[in-house]
Coordinates of C-alpha atoms and ligand atoms in Angstrom, one line a residue:
M1 CA 85.8 -2.1 -109.6
R2 CA 86.3 -3.8 -106.3
L3 CA 88.3 -0.9 -105.1
L4 CA 85.6 1.5 -106.2
F5 CA 83.0 -0.4 -104.2
T6 CA 85.3 -0.4 -101.2
I7 CA 85.8 3.3 -101.4
L8 CA 82.1 4.0 -101.9
F9 CA 81.2 1.7 -99.0
A10 CA 83.7 3.4 -96.7
L11 CA 82.4 6.9 -97.7
A12 CA 78.8 5.8 -97.1
A13 CA 79.8 4.3 -93.7
M14 CA 81.6 7.6 -92.8
S15 CA 78.6 9.8 -93.7
A16 CA 76.2 7.5 -91.8
H17 CA 78.5 7.7 -88.8
A18 CA 78.8 11.5 -89.1
E19 CA 75.0 11.7 -89.2
D20 CA 74.7 9.4 -86.2
K21 CA 77.1 11.5 -84.3
S22 CA 75.0 14.6 -84.5
K23 CA 71.9 12.9 -83.2
T24 CA 70.6 14.0 -79.9
A25 CA 67.6 12.9 -77.8
L26 CA 66.0 14.1 -74.6
V27 CA 63.3 12.6 -72.4
I28 CA 62.0 14.0 -69.2
H29 CA 59.3 13.3 -66.6
G30 CA 57.4 15.2 -63.9
G31 CA 56.4 12.2 -61.9
A32 CA 54.0 9.2 -62.2
G33 CA 51.0 8.6 -60.1
V34 CA 47.2 8.9 -59.8
I35 CA 46.5 11.5 -62.5
E36 CA 42.9 11.2 -63.6
R37 CA 41.5 13.2 -66.4
N38 CA 38.5 14.4 -64.4
A39 CA 40.7 15.5 -61.4
L40 CA 43.2 17.6 -63.4
S41 CA 41.8 20.9 -64.5
A42 CA 42.4 22.1 -68.1
A43 CA 44.2 25.1 -66.7
D44 CA 46.5 23.0 -64.6
E45 CA 47.2 20.5 -67.4
K46 CA 48.1 23.4 -69.7
A47 CA 50.4 24.9 -67.2
I48 CA 52.1 21.6 -66.5
R49 CA 52.6 20.9 -70.2
A50 CA 54.0 24.4 -70.7
D51 CA 56.5 23.8 -67.9
L52 CA 57.5 20.5 -69.5
D53 CA 58.0 22.3 -72.8
R54 CA 60.2 25.0 -71.2
A55 CA 62.3 22.3 -69.5
L56 CA 62.7 20.5 -72.9
D57 CA 63.7 23.8 -74.5
A58 CA 66.3 24.4 -71.8
G59 CA 67.9 21.0 -72.3
N60 CA 67.6 21.0 -76.0
A61 CA 69.2 24.4 -76.4
I62 CA 72.4 22.8 -74.9
L63 CA 72.2 19.6 -76.9
A64 CA 71.6 21.5 -80.2
K65 CA 74.8 23.5 -79.8
G66 CA 76.9 20.5 -79.1
G67 CA 76.8 20.8 -75.3
S68 CA 77.0 17.8 -73.0
A69 CA 74.2 15.5 -71.9
L70 CA 75.2 16.3 -68.3
D71 CA 74.6 20.0 -68.8
A72 CA 71.3 19.3 -70.6
V73 CA 69.8 17.2 -67.8
E74 CA 70.9 19.7 -65.1
A75 CA 69.3 22.5 -67.1
V76 CA 66.0 20.5 -67.4
I77 CA 65.9 19.7 -63.7
V78 CA 66.6 23.3 -62.7
V79 CA 63.5 24.5 -64.7
L80 CA 61.3 21.9 -63.1
E81 CA 62.7 22.4 -59.6
D82 CA 61.9 26.2 -59.9
S83 CA 58.3 25.4 -61.0
P84 CA 55.9 25.2 -58.1
R85 CA 53.9 22.5 -60.0
F86 CA 56.3 19.6 -59.4
N87 CA 57.5 17.8 -56.2
A88 CA 61.1 19.0 -56.5
G89 CA 62.6 22.3 -55.3
K90 CA 59.9 24.9 -55.0
G91 CA 56.6 23.0 -54.6
A92 CA 58.2 20.0 -52.9
V93 CA 55.9 18.0 -50.6
F94 CA 56.0 18.6 -46.8
N95 CA 57.4 16.0 -44.4
A96 CA 55.7 15.0 -41.1
E97 CA 57.4 17.9 -39.3
G98 CA 55.9 20.4 -41.7
G99 CA 59.2 21.1 -43.5
H100 CA 60.9 19.9 -46.7
E101 CA 63.8 17.5 -47.2
L102 CA 65.0 17.3 -50.8
D103 CA 66.8 14.4 -52.6
A104 CA 68.5 14.6 -56.0
S105 CA 71.1 12.7 -58.0
I106 CA 72.9 13.0 -61.4
M107 CA 75.0 10.5 -63.3
E108 CA 77.2 10.7 -66.4
G109 CA 77.2 7.4 -68.4
H110 CA 80.5 7.2 -70.2
T111 CA 82.6 8.1 -67.1
R112 CA 80.2 6.5 -64.6
R113 CA 80.7 9.6 -62.4
A114 CA 77.8 10.3 -60.1
G115 CA 76.7 12.7 -57.4
A116 CA 73.8 12.7 -55.0
V117 CA 72.3 14.6 -52.0
A118 CA 69.6 13.5 -49.6
G119 CA 67.5 15.3 -47.1
V120 CA 68.8 18.8 -47.9
T121 CA 66.7 21.7 -46.6
T122 CA 68.1 25.0 -47.7
V123 CA 69.5 24.4 -51.2
R124 CA 67.2 26.0 -53.8
N125 CA 68.3 23.6 -56.6
P126 CA 69.4 20.3 -55.1
I127 CA 70.4 19.0 -58.6
K128 CA 73.2 21.6 -58.6
L129 CA 74.5 20.4 -55.3
A130 CA 74.3 16.8 -56.5
R131 CA 76.5 17.8 -59.4
A132 CA 78.9 19.6 -57.1
V133 CA 79.2 16.5 -55.0
M134 CA 80.2 14.6 -58.2
E135 CA 82.6 17.2 -59.5
R136 CA 83.9 19.1 -56.5
S137 CA 84.1 16.4 -53.7
K138 CA 85.6 13.0 -53.5
H139 CA 82.2 11.5 -52.7
V140 CA 79.1 10.3 -54.4
M141 CA 76.4 10.9 -51.8
L142 CA 76.1 13.4 -49.0
A143 CA 73.1 13.7 -46.7
G144 CA 71.4 16.1 -44.3
T145 CA 73.6 18.5 -42.3
G146 CA 76.8 17.3 -43.9
A147 CA 75.4 18.1 -47.3
E148 CA 74.4 21.5 -46.1
K149 CA 77.9 22.1 -44.7
F150 CA 79.4 21.1 -48.1
A151 CA 77.0 23.6 -49.7
D152 CA 78.3 26.3 -47.3
T153 CA 81.7 25.9 -49.0
L154 CA 80.3 26.6 -52.5
P155 CA 79.3 30.3 -53.0
D156 CA 77.5 29.6 -56.3
I157 CA 75.0 27.2 -54.6
V158 CA 71.9 29.4 -53.9
R159 CA 70.4 29.0 -50.4
V160 CA 66.9 29.7 -49.3
P161 CA 64.9 29.4 -46.1
N162 CA 63.1 26.1 -45.9
T163 CA 59.8 27.9 -46.1
W164 CA 60.7 29.1 -49.6
F165 CA 59.7 25.6 -50.8
D166 CA 56.1 26.0 -49.4
T167 CA 53.1 25.9 -51.6
E168 CA 49.4 25.9 -50.5
R169 CA 48.6 22.8 -52.5
R170 CA 51.3 20.8 -50.8
R171 CA 50.3 22.1 -47.4
K172 CA 46.7 20.9 -48.0
Q173 CA 48.1 17.5 -49.0
L174 CA 50.0 17.4 -45.7
D175 CA 46.9 18.4 -43.7
D176 CA 44.9 15.6 -45.5
A177 CA 47.6 13.0 -44.8
R178 CA 47.9 14.1 -41.1
A179 CA 44.1 13.8 -40.7
K180 CA 44.2 10.3 -42.2
K181 CA 47.5 9.4 -40.5
T182 CA 49.0 8.3 -43.8
T183 CA 52.0 9.0 -45.9
A184 CA 51.7 9.7 -49.6
I185 CA 52.0 6.0 -50.3
D186 CA 48.4 5.6 -49.1
V187 CA 46.9 8.8 -50.4
P188 CA 46.0 8.6 -54.1
G189 CA 46.7 11.9 -55.9
T190 CA 49.4 13.2 -53.7
Y191 CA 52.0 10.7 -54.9
F192 CA 53.6 12.3 -57.9
G193 CA 55.6 15.2 -59.1
T194 CA 59.2 14.0 -58.9
V195 CA 61.2 15.2 -61.9
G196 CA 63.8 13.5 -64.0
A197 CA 65.7 13.8 -67.3
V198 CA 67.8 11.6 -69.5
A199 CA 69.8 13.0 -72.5
L200 CA 72.0 11.8 -75.4
D201 CA 74.4 14.4 -76.7
Q202 CA 76.2 14.8 -80.0
N203 CA 79.2 12.9 -78.8
G204 CA 77.0 9.9 -78.0
H205 CA 77.3 10.4 -74.3
I206 CA 74.3 9.8 -72.0
A207 CA 73.4 11.5 -68.6
A208 CA 70.5 11.0 -66.2
A209 CA 69.2 13.1 -63.3
T210 CA 66.3 13.0 -60.8
S211 CA 65.1 15.4 -58.1
T212 CA 62.3 15.1 -55.5
G213 CA 60.8 16.2 -52.3
G214 CA 60.0 12.6 -51.6
M215 CA 56.7 11.6 -50.0
T216 CA 54.1 13.8 -48.2
N217 CA 54.2 13.2 -44.4
K218 CA 57.5 11.2 -44.5
R219 CA 59.2 10.7 -41.2
W220 CA 62.6 9.8 -39.7
S221 CA 64.7 11.3 -42.5
R222 CA 63.2 8.9 -44.9
I223 CA 65.2 8.7 -48.1
G224 CA 63.6 7.4 -51.3
D225 CA 65.1 6.0 -54.5
S226 CA 65.7 9.3 -56.3
P227 CA 69.1 10.1 -54.8
V228 CA 70.2 6.4 -54.8
I229 CA 72.4 5.7 -57.8
G230 CA 71.1 2.5 -59.5
A231 CA 67.6 2.8 -58.0
G232 CA 66.2 6.2 -59.1
T233 CA 69.0 7.3 -61.5
Y234 CA 71.5 5.4 -63.6
A235 CA 73.6 5.9 -66.7
D236 CA 76.3 4.0 -68.6
E237 CA 77.7 4.0 -72.1
R238 CA 74.6 2.6 -73.6
C239 CA 71.7 3.5 -71.4
G240 CA 70.3 6.1 -69.0
V241 CA 67.3 6.0 -66.7
S242 CA 65.4 8.2 -64.3
G243 CA 62.6 6.6 -62.2
T244 CA 59.5 7.9 -60.4
G245 CA 57.3 5.9 -58.1
W246 CA 57.1 4.3 -54.8
G247 CA 60.7 4.7 -53.8
E248 CA 61.0 1.8 -51.4
F249 CA 60.3 -0.6 -54.2
Y250 CA 62.5 1.2 -56.6
I251 CA 65.4 0.8 -54.2
R252 CA 64.7 -2.9 -53.6
A253 CA 64.5 -3.7 -57.3
A254 CA 67.5 -1.5 -58.2
V255 CA 65.2 -0.3 -61.0
A256 CA 67.4 2.1 -63.0
H257 CA 70.4 -0.3 -62.9
D258 CA 68.3 -3.3 -63.7
I259 CA 67.0 -1.6 -66.9
C260 CA 70.5 -0.7 -68.1
A261 CA 71.9 -4.1 -67.1
R262 CA 69.3 -5.8 -69.3
V263 CA 70.5 -3.7 -72.2
A264 CA 74.2 -4.4 -71.4
Y265 CA 74.1 -8.1 -70.5
R266 CA 71.2 -9.4 -72.6
G267 CA 71.2 -7.0 -75.4
D268 CA 67.5 -6.1 -74.7
A269 CA 66.0 -3.2 -76.6
I270 CA 65.6 -0.3 -74.2
A271 CA 61.8 -0.4 -74.6
V272 CA 61.7 -4.1 -73.6
A273 CA 64.1 -3.7 -70.7
A274 CA 62.2 -0.7 -69.3
E275 CA 58.8 -2.2 -69.8
E276 CA 59.7 -5.5 -68.0
V277 CA 61.2 -3.8 -65.0
V278 CA 58.5 -1.1 -64.6
N279 CA 55.5 -3.3 -65.5
K280 CA 56.6 -6.7 -64.2
V281 CA 59.4 -6.5 -61.6
V282 CA 58.1 -3.5 -59.6
P283 CA 54.4 -4.6 -59.5
A284 CA 55.4 -8.2 -58.6
L285 CA 56.9 -6.8 -55.4
G286 CA 53.9 -4.6 -54.7
G287 CA 55.2 -1.3 -55.9
D288 CA 54.1 1.1 -58.6
G289 CA 55.5 4.0 -60.7
G290 CA 57.2 4.7 -64.0
A291 CA 60.5 5.5 -65.6
I292 CA 62.0 7.2 -68.6
A293 CA 64.9 5.7 -70.4
L294 CA 67.0 6.1 -73.5
D295 CA 69.7 4.3 -75.3
V296 CA 72.8 5.3 -77.3
D297 CA 70.9 5.3 -80.6
G298 CA 68.4 7.8 -79.1
N299 CA 65.5 5.3 -78.7
I300 CA 63.2 6.4 -75.9
A301 CA 61.0 4.4 -73.5
M302 CA 58.5 5.9 -71.0
P303 CA 56.6 3.0 -69.3
F304 CA 54.5 3.4 -66.2
N305 CA 51.9 1.4 -64.4
T306 CA 50.0 4.2 -62.7
S307 CA 47.1 6.1 -64.4
G308 CA 49.4 8.9 -65.6
M309 CA 53.0 10.1 -65.9
Y310 CA 53.9 13.6 -66.8
R311 CA 56.4 13.2 -69.6
A312 CA 57.9 14.9 -72.6
W313 CA 60.5 14.1 -75.3
I314 CA 62.5 15.2 -78.3
K315 CA 63.5 12.3 -80.5
P316 CA 66.6 12.2 -82.7
D317 CA 64.5 13.1 -85.8
G318 CA 63.5 16.3 -84.0
S319 CA 59.9 15.3 -83.3
R320 CA 58.7 16.3 -79.8
G321 CA 55.7 16.0 -77.6
T322 CA 54.3 16.2 -74.1
A323 CA 51.9 13.6 -72.5
V324 CA 50.1 13.1 -69.2
F325 CA 47.7 10.2 -69.5
R326 CA 48.1 6.7 -70.9
D327 CA 46.3 7.3 -74.2
D328 CA 48.1 10.6 -74.8
E329 CA 51.1 9.9 -77.0
Ligands
LIG401 N1 60.3 8.1 -56.0 C1 60.0 9.2 -55.2 C2 60.3 8.8 -53.7 O1 60.0 7.7 -53.3 C3 58.6 9.7 -55.2 C4 58.1 9.9 -56.6 O2 58.7 9.5 -57.6 O3 57.0 10.5 -56.7 O4 60.8 9.6 -53.0

């Protein structure tokens, strides 16, 4: 009898494990910031949600066929970089010189491999170059002309003139910021659009990625949190995070790493860890923004302290959604 129970128990445990193993999850963001219902037209909202859905589909297609979390987050980011509606790749904000400097990073949790680029100007998809830094160089982070020179050695990295990233909407934001002598930090409504993704694959591996044009009217080769591993992006064996918000504060609070450290060292639930850092630690310093996070069981958290955050998800049970405003989930 006892043997029978032992065998039944072992079989049940094995099937639970097998079931667990095939679970995947994906959470993405298109930036946090001042997103008021009355300022976002129905047509724009529809188009943004459609882009988020396309990005989810691109990532999920990879996860569903057993592909890696790393491939999935890259695929998500490429869709959002190519959309003119987000502050990453095409549609990136303008800097003070009237050009674009793009930042991106990617990290694979179980190997802790990471790659990042900062201030690149001719790379159509900065996330692809960030991944190349991780996989095809001995480095973690390359910036400016050096990153461009590295891209010169990689025929598969597509290059574009800097003006290719231009959009009218972002130019108007620069004109407004110049007139008011501000950066996006001070101009409500211009401060969002960074993109990010975190995925859990069938092997239980996590990856995270973030890409941005930074802040409108930025000067002096300003670099935000997005390409900084541990600040804007982080992943380990149990947890992955991509942040969006006022980058200076995200760097100072090491936001992405702090969330995962709380999970690793204190055993915090991902929702508790993400909520505390985004809604307590960052505001206490004077910053704002949001983050997406997931854990190795596929639990998802999407806290933010701004009026909105473009976000979308597919949970392990297959349920999916997109959301913009606070009361939207
Ligand atoms: N965190 C980005 C930066 O500071 C901006 C954003 O998320 O909107 O460059």
